Amino acid sequence: MSEFDLIARYLSRPAAAGRSDVVVGNGDDCAVLALSPGQQLAVSVDTSVVDIHFPHDAPPAAIGHRALAVALSDLAAMGARARWCCLALTLPAADPAWLEAFADGFRELAERSGCELVGGDVTRGALTIGVTVHGEVPAGQALRRRGAREGDLVAVTGYPGRAAAGLARWQQGERDPRHPLLEAYLRPEPRLAAGEAMRGLATSAIDISDGLLADLQHLLSASGVGARLDLEALPLATPLRATLELDDVRQRVLNGGDDYELLVTVAAADLAEAQRRLAPLHLPLTPIGRIVDAEGIHGIDPCYLERQGWNHFPEVLS
Amino acid sequence: MSEFDLIARYLSRPAAAGRSDVVVGNGDDCAVLALSPGQQLAVSVDTSVVDIHFPHDAPPAAIGHRALAVALSDLAAMGARARWCCLALTLPAADPAWLEAFADGFRELAERSGCELVGGDVTRGALTIGVTVHGEVPAGQALRRRGAREGDLVAVTGYPGRAAAGLARWQQGERDPRHPLLEAYLRPEPRLAAGEAMRGLATSAIDISDGLLADLQHLLSASGVGARLDLEALPLATPLRATLELDDVRQRVLNGGDDYELLVTVAAADLAEAQRRLAPLHLPLTPIGRIVDAEGIHGIDPCYLERQGWNHFPEVLS
């Protein structure tokens, strides 16, 4: 059994389920893929490392799900449709039960997203999951971080902050996978359909991986603008409000990472249309502020701005 | 400075060198890429882990070169032209001098191969380098592992076995990077131009990463055939013949990995044309046997068949 067979054994679907866009799938030196006419290729790679991006004792199905979800979320943020993925798996040991559960979590999301696993490799080492995702987006229609204009509304999908609270619960020993906050952390849902729905409407977009403020700042920097947020307008998830003080809830919403909601800007006149497009997805889109000319994030207490985002290499900050 | 800035700082070229096929490059949620008309997308991912795929004390420029070379070699084996790559870098620490040398090695090969770095991420952990490469191949012209037919010649580019001997030298303490065997191990040259030249001519192809016999067996299994090799016909590199007994040289040639030469099958009548196409590359193409109906590898002493290839997870062999 080759290294690739190890992935294939746990992750491949029957050949009967093959798709015409996969000219060569698993098992050759490369996958060969056919893009649809008029489409451009969107590509992103994300690496999930044990005890950095997820706890070592997280359920293996959740580890598989999350590793793919965080990569798919980048396609969502570009308005791309998921098509193909590659998995580079580094494992400390070949534990069939762990691998099978991991694969179940990965595969379930891959199939539901239309994202066919077409390649990968397996090596031995500390548990590290590298996922490259490929999507299609009509030529010229990719959503960008840049493009936000003064006067646009800043809006966010869903209820960010739940995942960070879920991770805190996990660290406190909560293990019920149906706990709504734990679920938000362990099984984030990439907003692929929402991203596609925002094509031609959002003036800019980013997904929230590091935290709402940190990712908003990335979008603002790319667009060369600032934003004034309305603290009262933040969407507050019920399970957060039920258990935390308001300040703590807002701290989670603004600085908690790992939710993979989308942050978009839209012209004020387009908000209703944007919300209408997301309604069939049962996904609220909440305006939380407005783009302004002055760079930076305004309108909120500086205490919320202190812990923005995540940096693996603080020593290279200069 | 974000995680991506860390890569960008060391690996990005000036924006002025941007290419029209890179619609969105570094710095957004995804890269967006435009395939040329009539082309299909070839994709492969390769992970290089410290002390498994390369020694921890290898020169960082060689580590960068090799990590990309082993991935590009998969494009070569499909006859694809290199276009874009993504780098997922896991580092134990952000050492600017190490990173700069690593990036020099990676970038030099990337630029020379026309393979633009369009995305990636950086995380902290044991040194692991994940490279996803993307190439283009005219629709329907990808070289496959399957396709070898009874009577075809089996032929190999260059002089395999040098890299394995080079690694052995490294482990014995040799450190002169200009040593020809060390060079073969530390800076393997992906056979991209040779792969393109074999389009429409080779009936099957694979690159030699695990060892000539191991990879030949992959090709034979995919094609449902066998091969009879001619031990006397093996190309023997001068620096190997100068230092090892003939049996040891053959052992290196047949079972040494890491050379990234191409192994192809061609109709006997096409050998001269194949050699003619590779002549401008100064790359010999040596026929070493013939495809036969009986499965397996014939014509060589069983002692050479005992140590085929590389398996990270022997416990899952069954």
XYZ file of C-alpha atoms in Angstrom:
636
model
C 0.000 0.000 0.000
C 1.498 3.324 -1.074
C 1.318 6.539 0.874
C -1.403 7.754 -1.395
C -3.366 4.547 -0.999
C -3.570 5.444 2.659
C -5.502 8.594 1.806
C -7.366 6.933 -0.997
C -8.495 4.076 1.221
C -10.124 6.435 3.664
C -11.141 9.324 1.517
C -11.853 8.247 -2.029
C -15.340 7.860 -3.291
C -16.257 5.112 -5.725
C -15.086 5.745 -9.275
C -18.742 5.637 -10.322
C -19.166 8.991 -8.632
C -16.449 10.529 -10.856
C -17.150 13.821 -12.514
C -16.461 14.897 -16.069
C -14.415 17.876 -14.853
C -11.946 15.470 -13.244
C -9.983 14.255 -16.286
C -7.417 12.439 -14.143
C -8.185 11.877 -10.487
C -6.362 10.161 -7.653
C -3.524 7.824 -8.472
C -1.413 9.489 -11.141
C 1.408 12.001 -10.735
C -1.033 14.896 -10.964
C -4.742 15.407 -11.062
C -5.886 16.885 -14.371
C -8.930 19.131 -14.182
C -11.134 20.870 -16.717
C -12.320 24.358 -15.866
C -15.759 25.363 -17.111
C -15.832 27.894 -19.975
C -15.668 31.512 -18.840
C -14.455 30.622 -15.367
C -11.277 31.594 -13.568
C -9.545 29.450 -10.990
C -9.550 30.479 -7.313
C -6.912 28.758 -5.176
C -6.140 28.843 -1.483
C -4.045 26.758 0.887
C -4.548 26.417 4.638
C -2.528 24.467 7.139
C -4.013 23.237 10.432
C -1.474 22.209 13.054
C -2.339 20.218 16.162
C -2.464 22.280 19.369
C -2.140 25.493 17.378
C -5.241 25.418 15.204
C -7.142 22.693 17.043
C -6.802 20.759 20.327
C -5.079 17.395 20.004
C -8.038 15.713 21.668
C -10.678 17.221 19.394
C -12.930 14.629 17.756
C -11.148 13.420 14.588
C -14.291 13.994 12.499
C -14.276 17.623 13.635
C -10.564 17.936 12.813
C -11.258 16.686 9.289
C -14.254 18.973 8.909
C -12.473 22.062 10.228
C -9.329 21.578 8.144
C -11.413 21.643 4.975
C -13.870 24.278 6.228
C -11.179 26.874 6.910
C -9.849 26.446 3.375
C -13.297 26.504 1.758
C -14.029 29.678 3.665
C -11.400 31.441 1.553
C -13.280 30.398 -1.592
C -16.478 31.720 -0.015
C -14.819 35.061 0.634
C -13.950 35.351 -3.069
C -17.444 34.364 -4.225
C -15.998 31.202 -5.795
C -17.738 27.863 -6.156
C -15.809 24.962 -4.598
C -14.642 22.352 -7.115
C -11.543 20.361 -6.146
C -9.258 19.877 -3.151
C -5.928 18.278 -2.284
C -5.023 16.970 1.150
C -1.469 16.892 2.518
C -1.699 14.875 5.699
C 1.146 14.526 8.175
C 0.366 11.923 10.825
C 2.253 10.667 13.871
C 0.925 7.143 13.270
C -1.499 5.340 10.996
C -4.417 4.742 13.355
C -7.233 3.323 11.220
C -10.026 4.325 13.621
C -8.760 7.908 13.888
C -8.240 8.142 10.121
C -11.668 6.780 9.353
C -13.383 9.314 11.598
C -11.162 12.110 10.271
C -12.026 11.084 6.733
C -15.737 10.976 7.525
C -15.653 14.574 8.703
C -13.584 15.710 5.730
C -15.572 13.796 3.158
C -18.982 14.798 4.423
C -18.173 18.489 4.007
C -16.342 17.894 0.709
C -19.305 16.093 -0.818
C -21.829 18.585 0.471
C -19.706 21.414 -0.989
C -19.186 19.762 -4.386
C -15.459 19.752 -3.690
C -13.850 16.593 -5.064
C -10.670 15.285 -3.452
C -8.275 14.897 -6.378
C -4.846 14.515 -4.829
C -2.655 14.611 -1.811
C 0.066 12.925 0.110
C 0.667 11.348 3.487
C 3.833 11.729 5.524
C 4.823 10.926 9.072
C 5.265 13.672 11.658
C 3.323 15.890 14.043
C -0.334 16.010 13.035
C -0.567 18.688 10.351
C -3.281 19.007 7.759
C -2.619 21.007 4.625
C -5.595 21.602 2.388
C -5.476 23.254 -1.014
C -8.881 24.178 -2.372
C -9.742 25.089 -5.932
C -12.876 26.901 -6.973
C -14.332 28.516 -10.041
C -15.498 32.087 -10.332
C -16.828 33.780 -13.482
C -14.069 35.861 -15.074
C -13.817 39.251 -13.415
C -16.406 38.534 -10.708
C -14.208 37.465 -7.787
C -14.932 39.374 -4.585
C -11.862 41.200 -3.354
C -10.683 42.649 -0.073
C -10.213 45.920 -1.861
C -13.198 47.752 -3.255
C -14.890 49.134 -0.143
C -15.962 52.743 -0.720
C -16.790 55.577 1.631
C -20.453 55.337 2.566
C -20.743 51.576 2.042
C -22.257 49.585 4.872
C -20.131 47.024 6.702
C -22.156 43.847 7.266
C -21.494 40.439 8.753
C -23.184 37.079 8.230
C -24.417 34.980 11.115
C -23.255 35.330 14.705
C -19.502 35.602 15.111
C -17.962 35.019 18.525
C -19.546 31.628 19.095
C -16.513 29.623 17.991
C -14.129 31.408 20.348
C -16.578 30.836 23.179
C -16.853 27.205 22.104
C -13.091 26.753 22.209
C -13.061 28.248 25.712
C -15.755 25.737 26.724
C -13.705 22.906 25.264
C -10.687 24.032 27.246
C -12.879 24.081 30.359
C -13.792 20.436 29.774
C -17.135 20.644 27.996
C -17.370 17.634 25.670
C -20.978 17.494 24.466
C -20.538 17.878 20.685
C -24.133 19.115 20.409
C -23.421 22.096 22.638
C -24.171 25.009 20.268
C -20.963 26.904 21.069
C -18.809 23.784 20.837
C -20.495 22.974 17.547
C -19.633 26.447 16.231
C -15.970 25.866 17.031
C -15.697 22.224 16.004
C -17.808 22.345 12.863
C -17.731 25.831 11.360
C -19.764 26.151 8.196
C -17.971 27.837 5.298
C -20.323 30.406 3.785
C -19.926 29.239 0.198
C -23.489 29.854 -0.941
C -23.478 33.264 0.725
C -20.232 34.186 -1.023
C -21.662 33.249 -4.410
C -24.819 35.202 -3.613
C -22.758 38.326 -2.924
C -21.195 38.362 -6.404
C -21.935 41.576 -8.246
C -23.317 43.121 -5.063
C -20.663 43.258 -2.331
C -18.002 45.883 -3.001
C -15.483 43.909 -0.913
C -15.401 40.750 1.200
C -13.237 38.759 3.594
C -13.856 35.780 5.843
C -13.431 36.090 9.592
C -10.733 33.675 10.639
C -8.607 35.794 12.974
C -11.425 37.886 14.443
C -13.896 40.458 13.151
C -11.740 43.497 13.919
C -8.504 41.948 12.665
C -10.057 40.818 9.399
C -11.995 44.063 8.980
C -8.664 45.855 9.273
C -7.242 43.675 6.467
C -10.186 44.636 4.271
C -9.891 48.326 5.174
C -6.147 48.374 4.505
C -6.625 46.696 1.129
C -9.337 49.223 0.261
C -7.483 52.259 1.633
C -10.412 53.331 3.822
C -11.603 53.165 7.429
C -14.812 52.133 9.184
C -17.032 53.473 11.931
C -18.671 50.609 13.789
C -21.891 50.716 15.805
C -21.366 48.630 18.924
C -25.130 48.480 19.517
C -25.650 46.875 16.114
C -23.450 43.812 16.642
C -25.361 40.529 16.230
C -25.221 38.748 19.579
C -25.755 34.990 19.574
C -28.308 33.831 22.126
C -26.009 31.258 23.788
C -23.407 33.983 24.283
C -25.876 36.446 25.793
C -27.212 33.744 28.063
C -23.879 33.079 29.721
C -21.606 36.119 29.483
C -21.647 39.783 30.478
C -22.368 42.140 27.583
C -18.786 43.414 27.464
C -17.475 39.857 27.282
C -19.956 38.982 24.566
C -18.822 41.981 22.511
C -15.196 41.075 23.115
C -15.890 37.588 21.680
C -17.817 38.976 18.719
C -15.150 41.511 17.835
C -12.002 39.501 18.546
C -12.943 35.840 18.614
C -11.620 33.948 15.621
C -12.543 30.656 13.978
C -16.159 31.437 13.060
C -15.601 31.784 9.323
C -18.489 34.149 8.851
C -18.221 36.608 5.971
C -17.610 40.299 6.399
C -18.740 42.305 3.384
C -19.266 45.870 2.329
C -22.277 46.858 0.237
C -23.706 50.116 -0.986
C -26.428 51.184 1.445
C -29.013 50.891 -1.321
C -28.045 47.238 -1.865
C -28.377 45.990 1.720
C -31.969 44.840 1.347
C -31.127 42.919 -1.834
C -28.130 41.316 -0.122
C -30.305 40.247 2.802
C -32.956 38.946 0.429
C -30.363 36.766 -1.331
C -29.227 35.255 1.964
C -32.723 34.645 3.322
C -33.086 31.204 1.627
C -29.868 30.225 3.424
C -31.424 31.235 6.769
C -28.380 33.427 7.209
C -28.816 36.895 8.675
C -26.692 39.717 7.273
C -26.308 42.409 9.904
C -25.058 45.915 9.131
C -22.614 46.859 11.885
C -21.096 50.095 10.613
C -20.142 52.206 7.683
C -17.036 52.823 5.595
C -15.439 56.207 6.223
C -12.575 58.044 4.613
C -10.383 58.179 7.755
C -8.279 55.024 7.992
C -8.624 52.747 11.004
C -11.573 51.451 12.988
C -13.651 54.064 14.777
C -16.662 54.193 17.066
C -15.684 51.516 19.549
C -13.890 51.603 22.864
C -10.098 51.172 22.435
C -10.197 48.236 24.850
C -11.693 46.165 22.027
C -8.873 47.040 19.674
C -6.088 45.697 21.841
C -6.105 42.059 20.950
C -6.544 41.887 17.228
C -5.872 38.666 15.462
C -3.294 36.030 15.647
C 0.356 36.053 14.787
C 2.482 32.952 14.883
C 5.717 34.881 14.778
C 5.478 37.920 17.052
C 9.266 38.350 16.911
C 9.103 39.389 13.275
C 6.699 42.219 14.043
C 8.644 45.415 13.597
C 3.190 41.844 9.848
C 0.768 39.035 9.032
C 1.665 35.394 8.562
C 1.404 35.829 4.851
C 3.602 38.905 4.895
C 6.292 36.629 6.258
C 6.225 34.589 3.067
C 5.626 37.594 0.906
C 8.593 39.447 2.379
C 10.962 36.668 1.450
C 9.372 35.176 -1.602
C 7.371 37.728 -3.518
C 8.716 39.331 -6.627
C 8.040 42.971 -7.422
C 4.496 43.637 -8.619
C 6.009 44.934 -11.882
C 6.892 41.336 -12.725
C 3.198 40.362 -12.436
C 1.711 38.222 -15.171
C -1.604 38.636 -16.925
C -2.606 35.065 -16.006
C -2.469 36.028 -12.303
C -5.731 37.954 -11.912
C -5.377 38.156 -8.124
C -2.024 37.284 -6.578
C -0.712 37.274 -3.031
C -2.632 39.140 -0.376
C -6.301 38.318 -0.854
C -8.295 35.334 0.432
C -7.508 33.352 -2.719
C -5.352 33.719 -5.758
C -7.414 33.998 -8.942
C -5.816 32.546 -12.036
C -6.688 32.515 -15.739
C -6.013 29.320 -17.639
C -4.972 29.650 -21.282
C -7.606 28.601 -23.846
C -7.606 24.887 -24.627
C -5.576 23.999 -21.571
C -6.435 21.742 -18.682
C -5.149 22.217 -15.143
C -2.609 19.776 -13.677
C -2.304 19.873 -9.874
C -0.038 18.115 -7.425
C 0.853 18.557 -3.776
C 4.038 17.417 -2.067
C 5.057 17.693 1.547
C 8.699 17.726 2.637
C 9.291 17.043 6.325
C 12.565 17.675 8.115
C 14.618 14.543 8.813
C 12.267 12.442 6.689
C 12.614 14.053 3.279
C 15.764 16.091 3.920
C 18.391 16.366 6.673
C 17.757 19.139 9.213
C 21.216 20.534 8.525
C 20.845 20.672 4.739
C 21.572 24.108 3.277
C 18.352 26.135 3.480
C 18.638 27.133 -0.200
C 18.723 23.434 -1.096
C 15.703 22.760 1.148
C 13.773 25.475 -0.688
C 14.883 24.206 -4.089
C 14.102 20.560 -3.328
C 10.683 21.221 -1.850
C 9.602 22.901 -5.071
C 11.534 20.530 -7.359
C 9.817 17.395 -6.063
C 6.425 18.976 -6.715
C 7.363 20.301 -10.152
C 8.605 16.829 -11.035
C 4.994 15.623 -10.889
C 4.045 18.229 -13.488
C 6.971 17.058 -15.624
C 5.718 13.468 -15.413
C 2.341 14.574 -16.805
C 3.871 16.647 -19.612
C 2.439 19.800 -18.040
C 3.959 23.269 -18.149
C 4.500 24.816 -14.708
C 2.412 27.937 -14.040
C 1.605 28.650 -10.383
C 2.503 27.391 -6.928
C 1.396 27.787 -3.318
C 3.665 27.333 -0.321
C 2.478 26.123 3.083
C 5.424 26.634 5.382
C 5.569 25.335 8.944
C 8.573 26.701 10.809
C 9.932 26.166 14.305
C 11.049 29.819 14.441
C 11.232 32.846 12.196
C 14.957 33.005 11.481
C 15.422 35.726 8.843
C 18.780 34.400 7.575
C 17.443 30.860 7.185
C 14.250 32.094 5.532
C 16.119 34.320 3.119
C 18.361 31.477 1.940
C 15.387 29.091 1.778
C 13.477 31.654 -0.280
C 16.444 32.180 -2.610
C 16.517 28.466 -3.416
C 12.758 28.270 -3.872
C 12.472 31.444 -5.910
C 15.367 30.721 -8.229
C 13.769 27.462 -9.354
C 10.276 28.994 -9.440
C 11.371 31.828 -11.707
C 13.397 29.586 -13.967
C 10.376 27.250 -14.291
C 7.847 30.017 -14.970
C 6.017 28.970 -11.788
C 4.643 32.031 -10.002
C 4.100 31.888 -6.238
C 0.485 32.954 -5.789
C -0.418 31.955 -2.255
C 0.472 30.178 0.905
C 0.519 30.319 4.631
C 3.012 30.195 7.474
C 2.474 28.382 10.739
C 4.670 27.408 13.650
C 5.767 23.815 14.198
C 8.308 21.250 13.057
C 9.839 22.303 9.732
C 7.412 21.106 7.057
C 7.121 22.447 3.546
C 3.932 21.835 1.623
C 4.015 22.842 -2.018
C 1.045 22.764 -4.374
C 1.970 23.196 -8.015
C -0.342 24.017 -10.884
C 0.468 23.494 -14.514
C -1.241 23.612 -17.861
C -1.459 20.807 -20.352
C -3.332 20.881 -23.680
C -6.684 19.138 -23.300
C -6.309 15.392 -23.633
C -2.499 15.422 -23.911
C -1.484 14.716 -20.316
C 0.976 11.844 -19.976
C -0.391 9.083 -17.783
C 1.018 6.194 -15.811
C -1.288 3.947 -17.710
C -0.831 3.465 -21.434
C 2.279 1.288 -21.656
C 1.740 -1.469 -24.258
C 3.465 -4.771 -24.820
C 6.513 -4.227 -26.999
C 7.073 -0.600 -25.921
C 10.545 0.309 -24.795
C 11.123 1.393 -21.186
C 13.476 4.372 -21.119
C 14.876 6.666 -18.456
C 16.238 10.211 -18.600
C 19.633 11.120 -17.173
C 21.527 9.081 -14.595
C 19.393 7.920 -11.677
C 21.118 6.717 -8.509
C 23.236 9.798 -8.021
C 20.929 11.427 -5.491
C 20.816 8.381 -3.217
C 24.593 8.197 -3.334
C 24.710 11.922 -2.604
C 22.517 11.525 0.460
C 24.815 8.743 1.667
C 27.777 11.086 1.218
C 25.991 13.795 3.151
C 25.337 11.370 5.974
C 29.046 10.464 5.921
C 29.936 14.118 6.436
C 30.673 15.364 2.912
C 29.692 19.051 2.794
C 31.090 20.405 -0.482
C 27.898 21.548 -2.270
C 29.709 21.281 -5.626
C 30.302 17.565 -5.164
C 28.391 16.101 -8.154
C 26.579 13.456 -6.100
C 25.689 15.898 -3.317
C 24.455 18.318 -5.954
C 22.217 15.607 -7.422
C 20.641 15.054 -4.009
C 20.434 18.661 -2.833
C 19.395 20.301 -6.094
C 17.507 17.807 -8.247
C 16.335 19.247 -11.541
C 12.685 18.584 -12.380
C 12.495 17.407 -15.999
C 9.811 19.866 -17.074
C 11.070 20.502 -20.602
C 11.597 16.774 -21.121
C 8.059 16.023 -19.980
C 6.620 18.557 -22.418
C 8.799 17.115 -25.184
C 7.367 13.642 -24.549
C 3.773 14.746 -25.194
C 2.207 12.820 -28.021
C 5.124 10.382 -28.056
C 5.468 8.587 -24.711
C 2.745 6.021 -24.124
C 3.142 6.383 -20.353
C 5.323 8.302 -17.904
C 6.169 8.660 -14.213
C 8.869 10.491 -12.292
C 11.339 8.565 -10.172
C 10.935 9.728 -6.604
C 10.915 6.451 -4.681
C 13.353 4.524 -6.901
C 13.396 3.284 -10.481
C 11.977 -0.167 -9.712
C 9.341 1.092 -7.303
C 8.098 3.759 -9.671
C 8.330 1.450 -12.675
C 6.069 -0.939 -10.779
C 3.535 1.875 -10.262
C 3.536 2.520 -14.001
C 3.249 -1.188 -14.826
C 0.391 -1.707 -12.380
C -1.487 1.282 -13.800
C -0.947 -0.069 -17.329
C -1.723 -3.705 -16.458
C 1.529 -4.984 -17.963
C 5.032 -6.084 -16.935
C 8.578 -5.264 -18.028
C 11.763 -7.135 -18.827
C 14.783 -5.019 -17.909
C 18.283 -5.309 -19.333
C 20.723 -4.855 -16.478
C 23.569 -4.210 -18.922
C 21.680 -1.278 -20.421
C 21.327 0.789 -17.235
C 22.881 4.243 -17.514
C 25.682 4.425 -14.967
C 26.807 7.856 -13.837
C 30.558 8.358 -13.929
C 30.901 9.475 -10.290
C 29.074 6.323 -9.209
C 31.237 4.012 -11.317
C 34.341 5.754 -10.016
C 33.633 4.985 -6.385
C 31.394 1.913 -6.059
C 31.414 -1.764 -7.069
C 29.199 -2.492 -10.082
C 26.596 -4.292 -7.969
C 26.371 -1.333 -5.621
C 26.066 1.069 -8.529
C 23.191 -0.961 -9.970
C 21.547 -1.122 -6.568
C 21.652 2.694 -6.381
C 20.350 3.084 -9.937
C 17.473 0.661 -9.427
C 16.455 1.515 -5.887
C 17.850 4.934 -5.035
C 15.166 7.594 -4.801
C 15.207 11.370 -4.984
C 16.623 11.790 -8.513
C 13.401 12.931 -10.157
C 14.370 11.611 -13.546
C 11.529 10.579 -15.855
C 10.704 7.002 -16.684
C 8.733 6.682 -19.937
C 7.551 4.059 -22.331
C 7.665 4.654 -26.080
C 6.978 2.539 -29.130
C 10.300 1.134 -30.342
C 9.901 3.068 -33.604
C 9.647 6.334 -31.644
C 12.796 6.023 -29.539
C 15.020 7.943 -31.941
C 12.496 10.792 -32.174
C 12.228 10.897 -28.373
C 16.012 11.069 -28.068
C 16.163 13.741 -30.741
C 13.670 15.878 -28.815
C 15.737 15.641 -25.641
C 19.079 16.328 -27.306
C 18.742 20.132 -27.045
C 18.272 19.615 -23.293
C 21.548 17.651 -23.139
C 19.511 14.915 -21.526
C 20.167 11.320 -22.528
C 17.195 8.970 -22.823
C 18.368 5.415 -22.289
C 16.260 2.361 -23.189
C 16.586 -0.097 -20.302
C 14.027 -2.750 -21.152
C 10.792 -3.622 -22.825
C 7.146 -3.912 -21.824
C 5.902 -7.515 -21.688
C 2.530 -9.052 -21.110
C 3.484 -10.909 -17.923
C 2.976 -8.652 -14.910
C 5.914 -7.809 -12.684
C 9.524 -6.890 -13.335
C 11.630 -9.531 -15.059
C 15.220 -9.975 -16.169
C 17.008 -8.823 -13.071
C 18.356 -10.634 -10.039
C 15.740 -10.853 -7.248
C 18.223 -9.218 -4.861
C 17.493 -5.916 -6.590
C 13.769 -6.295 -6.043
C 13.914 -6.542 -2.287
C 14.048 -2.925 -1.272
C 11.561 -1.144 -3.442
C 10.513 2.323 -2.535
C 9.577 4.053 0.570
C 6.636 3.641 2.859
C 6.016 5.937 5.787
C 3.517 3.621 7.371
C 4.709 0.017 7.144
C 2.173 -1.056 9.756
C -0.699 -0.499 7.333
C 0.805 -2.833 4.787
C -1.404 -5.843 4.713
